[in-house]
CSV table of C-alpha atoms in Angstrom, one decimal:
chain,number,residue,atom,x,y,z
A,1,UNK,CA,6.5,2.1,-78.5
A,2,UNK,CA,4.6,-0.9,-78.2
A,3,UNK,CA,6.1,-4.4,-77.7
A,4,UNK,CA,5.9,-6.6,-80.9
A,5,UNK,CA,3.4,-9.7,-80.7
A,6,UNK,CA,5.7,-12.3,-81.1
A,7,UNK,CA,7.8,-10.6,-77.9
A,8,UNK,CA,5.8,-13.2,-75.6
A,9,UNK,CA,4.8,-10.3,-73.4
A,10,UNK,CA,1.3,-9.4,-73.0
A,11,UNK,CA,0.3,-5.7,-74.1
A,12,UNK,CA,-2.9,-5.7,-71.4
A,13,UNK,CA,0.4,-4.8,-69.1
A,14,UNK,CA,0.0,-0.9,-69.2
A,15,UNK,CA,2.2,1.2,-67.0
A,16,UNK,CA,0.0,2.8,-64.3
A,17,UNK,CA,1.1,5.8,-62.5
A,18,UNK,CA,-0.9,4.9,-58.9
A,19,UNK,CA,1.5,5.0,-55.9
A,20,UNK,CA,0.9,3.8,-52.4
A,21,UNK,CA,2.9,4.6,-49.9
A,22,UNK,CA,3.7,1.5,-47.0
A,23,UNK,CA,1.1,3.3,-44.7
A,24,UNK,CA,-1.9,3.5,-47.1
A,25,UNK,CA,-5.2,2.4,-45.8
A,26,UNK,CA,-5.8,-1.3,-45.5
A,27,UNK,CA,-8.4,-1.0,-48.3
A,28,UNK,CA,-6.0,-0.6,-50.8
A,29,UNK,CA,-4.7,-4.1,-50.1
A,30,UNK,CA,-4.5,-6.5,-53.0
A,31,UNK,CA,-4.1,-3.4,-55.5
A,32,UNK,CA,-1.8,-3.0,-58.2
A,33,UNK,CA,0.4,-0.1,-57.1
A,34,UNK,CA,2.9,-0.4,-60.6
A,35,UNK,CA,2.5,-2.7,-63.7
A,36,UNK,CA,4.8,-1.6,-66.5
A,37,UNK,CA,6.5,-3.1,-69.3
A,38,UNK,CA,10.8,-2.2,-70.1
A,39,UNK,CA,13.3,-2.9,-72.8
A,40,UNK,CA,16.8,-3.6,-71.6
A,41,UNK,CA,18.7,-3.5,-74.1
A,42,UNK,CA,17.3,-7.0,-76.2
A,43,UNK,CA,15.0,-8.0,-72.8
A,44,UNK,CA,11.6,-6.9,-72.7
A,45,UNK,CA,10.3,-7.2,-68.8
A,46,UNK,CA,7.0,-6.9,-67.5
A,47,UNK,CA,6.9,-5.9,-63.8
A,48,UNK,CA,3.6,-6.0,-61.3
A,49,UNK,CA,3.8,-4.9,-57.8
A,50,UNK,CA,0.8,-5.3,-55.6
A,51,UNK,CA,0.0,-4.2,-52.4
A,52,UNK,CA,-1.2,-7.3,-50.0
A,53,UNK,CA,-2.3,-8.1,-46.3
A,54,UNK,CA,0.8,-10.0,-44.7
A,55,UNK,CA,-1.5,-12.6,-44.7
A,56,UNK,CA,-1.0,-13.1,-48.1
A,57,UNK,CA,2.7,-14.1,-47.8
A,58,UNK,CA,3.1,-18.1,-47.9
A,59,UNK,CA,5.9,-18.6,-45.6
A,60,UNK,CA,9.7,-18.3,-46.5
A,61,UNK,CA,9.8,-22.2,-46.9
A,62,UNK,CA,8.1,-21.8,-50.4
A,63,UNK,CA,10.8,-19.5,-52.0
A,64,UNK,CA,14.2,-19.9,-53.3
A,65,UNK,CA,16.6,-17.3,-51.5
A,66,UNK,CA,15.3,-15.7,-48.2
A,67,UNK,CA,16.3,-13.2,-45.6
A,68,UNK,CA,15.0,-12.5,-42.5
A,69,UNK,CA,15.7,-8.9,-41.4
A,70,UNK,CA,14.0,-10.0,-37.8
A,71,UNK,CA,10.5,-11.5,-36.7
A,72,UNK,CA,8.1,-11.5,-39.6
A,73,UNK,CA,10.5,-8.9,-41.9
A,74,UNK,CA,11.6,-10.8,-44.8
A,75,UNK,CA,12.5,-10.4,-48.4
A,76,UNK,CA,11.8,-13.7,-50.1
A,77,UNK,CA,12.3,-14.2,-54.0
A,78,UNK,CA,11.1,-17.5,-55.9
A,79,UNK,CA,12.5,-18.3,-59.4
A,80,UNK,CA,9.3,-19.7,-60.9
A,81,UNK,CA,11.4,-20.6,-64.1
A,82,UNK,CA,14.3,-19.4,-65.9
A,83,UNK,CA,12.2,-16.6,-67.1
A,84,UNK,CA,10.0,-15.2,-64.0
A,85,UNK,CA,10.5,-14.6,-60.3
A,86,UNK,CA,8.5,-13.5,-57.7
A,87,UNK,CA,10.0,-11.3,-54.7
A,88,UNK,CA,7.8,-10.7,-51.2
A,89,UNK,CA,8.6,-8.0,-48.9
A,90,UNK,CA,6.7,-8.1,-45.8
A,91,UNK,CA,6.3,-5.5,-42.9
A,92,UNK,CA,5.1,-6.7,-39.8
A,93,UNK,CA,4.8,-3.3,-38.1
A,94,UNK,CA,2.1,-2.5,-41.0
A,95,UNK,CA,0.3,-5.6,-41.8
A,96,UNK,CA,1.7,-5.6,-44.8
A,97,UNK,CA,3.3,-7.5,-48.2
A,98,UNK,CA,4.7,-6.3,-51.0
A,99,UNK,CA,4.5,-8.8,-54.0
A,100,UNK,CA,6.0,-8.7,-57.2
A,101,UNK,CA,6.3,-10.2,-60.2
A,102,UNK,CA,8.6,-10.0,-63.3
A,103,UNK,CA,8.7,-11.7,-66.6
A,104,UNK,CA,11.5,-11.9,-69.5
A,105,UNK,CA,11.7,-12.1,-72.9
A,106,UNK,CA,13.7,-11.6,-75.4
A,107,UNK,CA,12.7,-9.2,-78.4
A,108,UNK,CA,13.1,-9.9,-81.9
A,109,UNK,CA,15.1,-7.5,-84.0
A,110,UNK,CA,13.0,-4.7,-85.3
A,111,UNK,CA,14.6,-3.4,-88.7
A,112,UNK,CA,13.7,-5.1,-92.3
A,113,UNK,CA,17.3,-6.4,-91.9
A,114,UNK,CA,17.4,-8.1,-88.6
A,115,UNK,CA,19.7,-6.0,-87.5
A,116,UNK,CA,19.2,-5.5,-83.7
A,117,UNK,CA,17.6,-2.1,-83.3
A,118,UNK,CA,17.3,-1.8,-79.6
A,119,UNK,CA,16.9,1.5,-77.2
A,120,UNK,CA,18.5,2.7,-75.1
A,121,UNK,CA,18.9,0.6,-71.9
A,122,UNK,CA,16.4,0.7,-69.4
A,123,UNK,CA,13.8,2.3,-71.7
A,124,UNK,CA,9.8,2.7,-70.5
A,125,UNK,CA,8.0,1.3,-73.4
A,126,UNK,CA,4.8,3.2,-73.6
């Protein structure tokens, strides 16, 4: 099922079924490994995880809540607004960053009634 218009969410945000495994080939740094878009209940969320060089992580000073699991290992998550965040996973021992990125919404009711309508929670939408 396709998110309505007025849900805020883009539709360009179409699941992809690529995986990449921590030890993939530098190469694949900077590519999309998941983009997909959910229904939780009366939340739609978007999700993008990309694959990065740990270059590509700004420093735990620019984020909200940080942990440092030891030297250069750190989960970092930035609440851009009330509606997206931002989380960074590096892992120094492979060059590398996970980023991603997750957006809210909430979804209009879809009968003629207004009466919510909503899946099942945690639902894929297609």
């Amino acid at each position: 099922m396709e998110l309505p218009a007025e849900s805020g969410l883009s539709n360009d945000r179409c699941p992809t079924e690529r995986r990449c495994s921590i030890g993939a080939p530098a190469s694949d740094d900077g590519q999309t490994i998941h983009s997909g878009r959910y229904r939780l209940g009366p939340v739609g969320v978007a999700t993008t995880i990309r694959r990065e060089p740990i270059s590509a992580f700004p420093g735990p000073k620019q984020f909200d809540i940080v942990y440092r699991f030891e030297p250069g290992a750190y989960t970092a998550i930035n609440c851009r607004s009330a509606t997206t965040y931002e989380t960074y996973h590096t892992y120094p021992e492979y060059g590398l960053a996970l980023y991603s990125e997750h957006i809210f919404t909430d979804l209009a009711a879809d009968t003629a009634d207004d009466t919510p309508a909503y899946e099942t929670p945690a639902s894929k939408i297609n």
